[in-house]
Tab-separated table of C-alpha atoms in Angstrom:
chain	number	residue	atom	x	y	z
V	105	MET	CA	-2.886	19.407	22.317
V	106	LYS	CA	0.095	16.699	21.785
V	107	LYS	CA	1.640	17.849	24.795
V	108	ILE	CA	-1.324	17.084	26.862
V	109	LEU	CA	-2.240	13.828	25.163
V	110	ALA	CA	1.359	12.574	25.997
V	111	LEU	CA	1.065	13.835	29.400
V	112	LEU	CA	-1.641	14.527	29.833
V	113	PHE	CA	-1.975	15.884	31.877
V	114	LEU	CA	0.608	14.326	33.060
V	115	SER	CA	1.139	13.567	32.303
V	116	VAL	CA	1.720	15.729	33.484
V	117	ALA	CA	-1.595	15.863	31.216
V	118	ILE	CA	-4.201	14.690	31.566
V	119	ILE	CA	-9.367	10.398	28.939
V	120	SER	CA	-12.056	7.818	29.490
V	121	CYS	CA	-14.152	6.059	26.756
V	122	GLU	CA	-16.996	5.554	29.218
V	123	THR	CA	-20.016	7.623	29.299
V	124	GLU	CA	-19.951	8.882	32.990
V	125	PRO	CA	-18.004	11.995	33.863
V	126	LEU	CA	-14.509	11.844	35.081
V	127	ASP	CA	-13.976	11.173	38.754
V	128	PRO	CA	-16.473	13.294	40.427
V	129	SER	CA	-14.384	13.672	43.427
V	130	LEU	CA	-12.041	15.887	41.616
V	131	ASN	CA	-14.595	18.819	41.885
V	132	SER	CA	-14.288	18.956	45.848
V	133	GLY	CA	-11.200	21.181	46.162
V	134	ALA	CA	-7.795	20.490	47.473
V	135	THR	CA	-7.256	18.475	50.469
V	136	GLY	CA	-6.924	20.814	53.464
V	137	GLY	CA	-8.513	23.616	51.571
V	138	SER	CA	-11.819	25.020	50.857
V	139	GLY	CA	-11.627	25.392	47.294
V	140	SER	CA	-13.830	23.942	44.587
V	141	GLY	CA	-11.250	22.833	42.260
V	142	SER	CA	-10.777	25.974	40.572
V	143	GLY	CA	-7.975	27.330	42.544
V	144	SER	CA	-9.759	28.998	45.433
V	145	GLY	CA	-8.528	26.636	47.977
V	146	SER	CA	-5.027	26.392	49.465
V	147	VAL	CA	-2.396	23.477	49.878
V	148	ASP	CA	0.022	22.750	52.386
V	149	THR	CA	2.858	23.330	49.874
V	150	THR	CA	5.622	21.492	51.989
V	151	LEU	CA	3.826	18.326	51.263
V	152	ILE	CA	4.609	18.509	47.517
V	153	VAL	CA	8.171	18.612	47.776
V	154	GLY	CA	9.743	15.324	46.887
V	155	SER	CA	9.351	12.369	44.274
V	156	TRP	CA	6.086	11.143	42.940
V	157	ASP	CA	5.254	8.137	40.808
V	158	TYR	CA	2.629	8.388	38.177
V	159	ALA	CA	-0.284	6.251	39.348
V	160	ASP	CA	-3.062	7.115	36.927
V	161	THR	CA	-4.064	9.668	34.171
V	162	GLU	CA	-6.992	10.596	31.809
V	163	THR	CA	-7.804	13.149	29.680
V	164	GLU	CA	-10.654	14.189	27.316
V	165	SER	CA	-9.960	16.502	24.375
V	166	THR	CA	-12.835	17.950	22.128
V	167	THR	CA	-11.780	19.817	18.869
V	168	THR	CA	-14.619	21.775	17.171
V	169	SER	CA	-13.699	23.209	13.759
V	170	VAL	CA	-16.011	25.416	11.713
V	171	VAL	CA	-15.105	25.058	8.114
V	172	MET	CA	-17.032	27.040	5.350
V	173	GLY	CA	-19.899	27.228	8.001
V	174	ASN	CA	-19.914	23.563	8.859
V	175	THR	CA	-19.248	22.411	12.419
V	176	ILE	CA	-17.219	19.370	12.767
V	177	SER	CA	-16.331	17.800	16.312
V	178	LEU	CA	-13.895	15.316	17.347
V	179	THR	CA	-13.405	13.856	20.795
V	180	VAL	CA	-10.547	11.975	21.979
V	181	ASP	CA	-9.991	10.004	24.973
V	182	ILE	CA	-6.830	8.993	26.738
V	183	GLU	CA	-6.443	6.303	29.404
V	184	PHE	CA	-3.477	5.402	31.693
V	185	VAL	CA	-1.849	2.132	30.738
V	186	SER	CA	1.421	2.076	32.862
V	187	SER	CA	4.360	4.387	33.519
V	188	ASP	CA	7.921	4.364	35.347
V	189	ALA	CA	7.715	8.075	34.953
V	190	VAL	CA	8.627	10.206	38.164
V	191	LEU	CA	7.521	13.641	38.892
V	192	VAL	CA	10.024	15.229	41.227
V	193	PHE	CA	9.312	18.840	43.078
V	194	ASN	CA	12.240	20.576	44.706
V	195	THR	CA	12.307	22.827	47.710
V	196	ASP	CA	13.923	25.622	45.341
V	197	GLY	CA	10.814	25.841	43.178
V	198	THR	CA	12.156	23.535	40.249
V	199	TYR	CA	10.746	20.202	39.055
V	200	THR	CA	11.890	17.410	36.764
V	201	VAL	CA	9.725	14.553	35.077
V	202	ASN	CA	11.544	11.592	33.845
V	203	GLY	CA	10.412	8.210	32.527
V	204	ASP	CA	7.965	6.436	30.072
V	205	LEU	CA	4.481	6.890	30.076
V	206	THR	CA	2.165	4.486	28.138
V	207	ILE	CA	-1.410	5.581	27.446
V	208	GLU	CA	-4.265	4.186	25.229
V	209	THR	CA	-6.080	6.451	22.897
V	210	PHE	CA	-9.729	6.248	22.032
V	211	LEU	CA	-11.711	7.694	19.145
V	212	ALA	CA	-15.357	7.632	19.267
V	213	GLY	CA	-15.106	4.944	21.843
V	214	ALA	CA	-12.906	2.821	19.580
V	215	SER	CA	-9.334	2.195	20.840
V	216	GLN	CA	-6.707	3.433	18.515
V	217	GLY	CA	-3.827	1.618	20.064
V	218	GLN	CA	-1.508	2.245	22.896
V	219	SER	CA	1.586	4.516	22.711
V	220	THR	CA	4.605	5.157	25.009
V	221	SER	CA	6.013	8.677	25.165
V	222	THR	CA	9.508	9.278	27.102
V	223	LEU	CA	9.058	12.252	29.314
V	224	ALA	CA	12.021	14.332	29.959
V	225	GLU	CA	11.462	17.929	31.147
V	226	SER	CA	12.654	20.324	33.986
V	227	GLY	CA	11.478	23.789	34.856
V	228	THR	CA	10.186	25.699	37.678
V	229	TYR	CA	6.746	25.592	39.501
V	230	THR	CA	4.806	28.022	41.524
V	231	ILE	CA	1.748	27.247	43.710
V	232	ASN	CA	-0.957	29.877	44.226
V	233	GLY	CA	-3.834	28.683	46.399
V	234	SER	CA	-4.603	25.308	44.810
V	235	ASN	CA	-3.435	26.253	41.247
V	236	ILE	CA	0.112	25.021	40.217
V	237	THR	CA	1.822	26.629	37.270
V	238	PHE	CA	4.703	25.040	35.369
V	239	ALA	CA	7.459	26.752	33.362
V	240	ALA	CA	9.703	24.436	31.306
V	241	ASN	CA	13.195	25.280	30.631
V	242	GLY	CA	13.154	25.167	26.870
V	243	ALA	CA	10.534	23.476	24.933
V	244	GLY	CA	8.159	21.913	27.336
V	245	THR	CA	6.376	18.636	26.322
V	246	VAL	CA	4.585	17.678	29.478
V	247	PHE	CA	2.787	20.824	30.772
V	248	ASP	CA	0.846	22.942	28.408
V	249	ALA	CA	1.526	26.447	29.046
V	250	ASN	CA	-2.071	27.429	28.063
V	251	ALA	CA	-3.674	24.808	30.684
V	252	VAL	CA	-4.655	25.452	34.383
V	253	TYR	CA	-3.392	23.062	36.528
V	254	THR	CA	-5.248	22.646	39.907
V	255	ILE	CA	-4.307	20.556	42.941
V	256	VAL	CA	-7.357	18.753	44.140
V	257	GLU	CA	-5.649	16.405	46.584
V	258	LEU	CA	-2.365	16.555	48.245
V	259	THR	CA	-1.303	14.351	51.298
V	260	ALA	CA	2.016	12.900	52.483
V	261	THR	CA	1.219	9.666	49.891
V	262	ASP	CA	-1.039	11.058	47.241
V	263	LEU	CA	-1.318	13.866	44.585
V	264	GLU	CA	-4.003	14.362	42.317
V	265	ILE	CA	-3.970	17.543	39.641
V	266	THR	CA	-6.588	18.270	37.267
V	267	VAL	CA	-6.125	20.141	34.037
V	268	ALA	CA	-8.302	22.204	31.894
V	269	SER	CA	-7.518	24.203	28.954
V	270	ASP	CA	-9.863	26.051	26.418
V	271	VAL	CA	-7.821	27.232	23.269
V	272	THR	CA	-9.257	28.778	20.313
V	273	GLN	CA	-7.516	29.599	17.125
V	274	VAL	CA	-7.855	30.476	13.589
V	275	ILE	CA	-5.683	28.629	11.030
V	276	SER	CA	-6.046	29.468	7.230
V	277	GLY	CA	-9.479	30.847	7.889
V	278	VAL	CA	-10.880	27.588	9.678
V	279	SER	CA	-12.042	28.593	13.497
V	280	GLN	CA	-10.659	25.726	15.675
V	281	ARG	CA	-11.598	25.311	19.464
V	282	THR	CA	-9.957	22.737	21.562
V	283	VAL	CA	-11.189	21.875	25.149
V	284	ILE	CA	-9.273	19.666	27.467
V	285	GLU	CA	-10.293	18.218	30.835
V	286	GLY	CA	-8.409	15.527	32.609
V	287	PHE	CA	-6.460	14.410	35.778
V	288	ALA	CA	-3.239	12.877	36.782
V	289	SER	CA	-2.622	11.064	39.984
V	290	PHE	CA	0.676	10.247	41.792
V	291	THR	CA	1.658	8.348	44.797
V	292	ARG	CA	4.860	7.684	46.723
């Protein structure tokens, strides 16, 4: 979850404190494809190669725990503040992301303050339809291996990727489900 919060989604991860849904245009599929944002479209993969500056990112993370029969839910929203981070896609299927990303975290609509994360990661990427998969070299901190990343817009100057994750785990007898949804936008 921390990976996506820092990213998040790219930040690779990733929330808005407002009551309206995240940008509804994210459900329209990848530019140039016929997908619904679920990986069924296709993108012109030649357009992704190059350097992309972080322009925006928002994620919403809801964790629901069941403790001794009692359900407890907590929603955390993350909003973009600023960034000098650059995501680079190379023709050989490798990527790097380097720079600082500043986000503001909200809990129950109240700001919990801003934090800055230094992003420094490299690895490989593959594109299948409009889905993009990242495999970090070593311990990745930007892209969560449990998340699904979908390219919803890819032009010569704009890139938008959504992130979705739904993970359930049992820790010391406590069932915990974390659902994360968000997007990251990049420009060049």
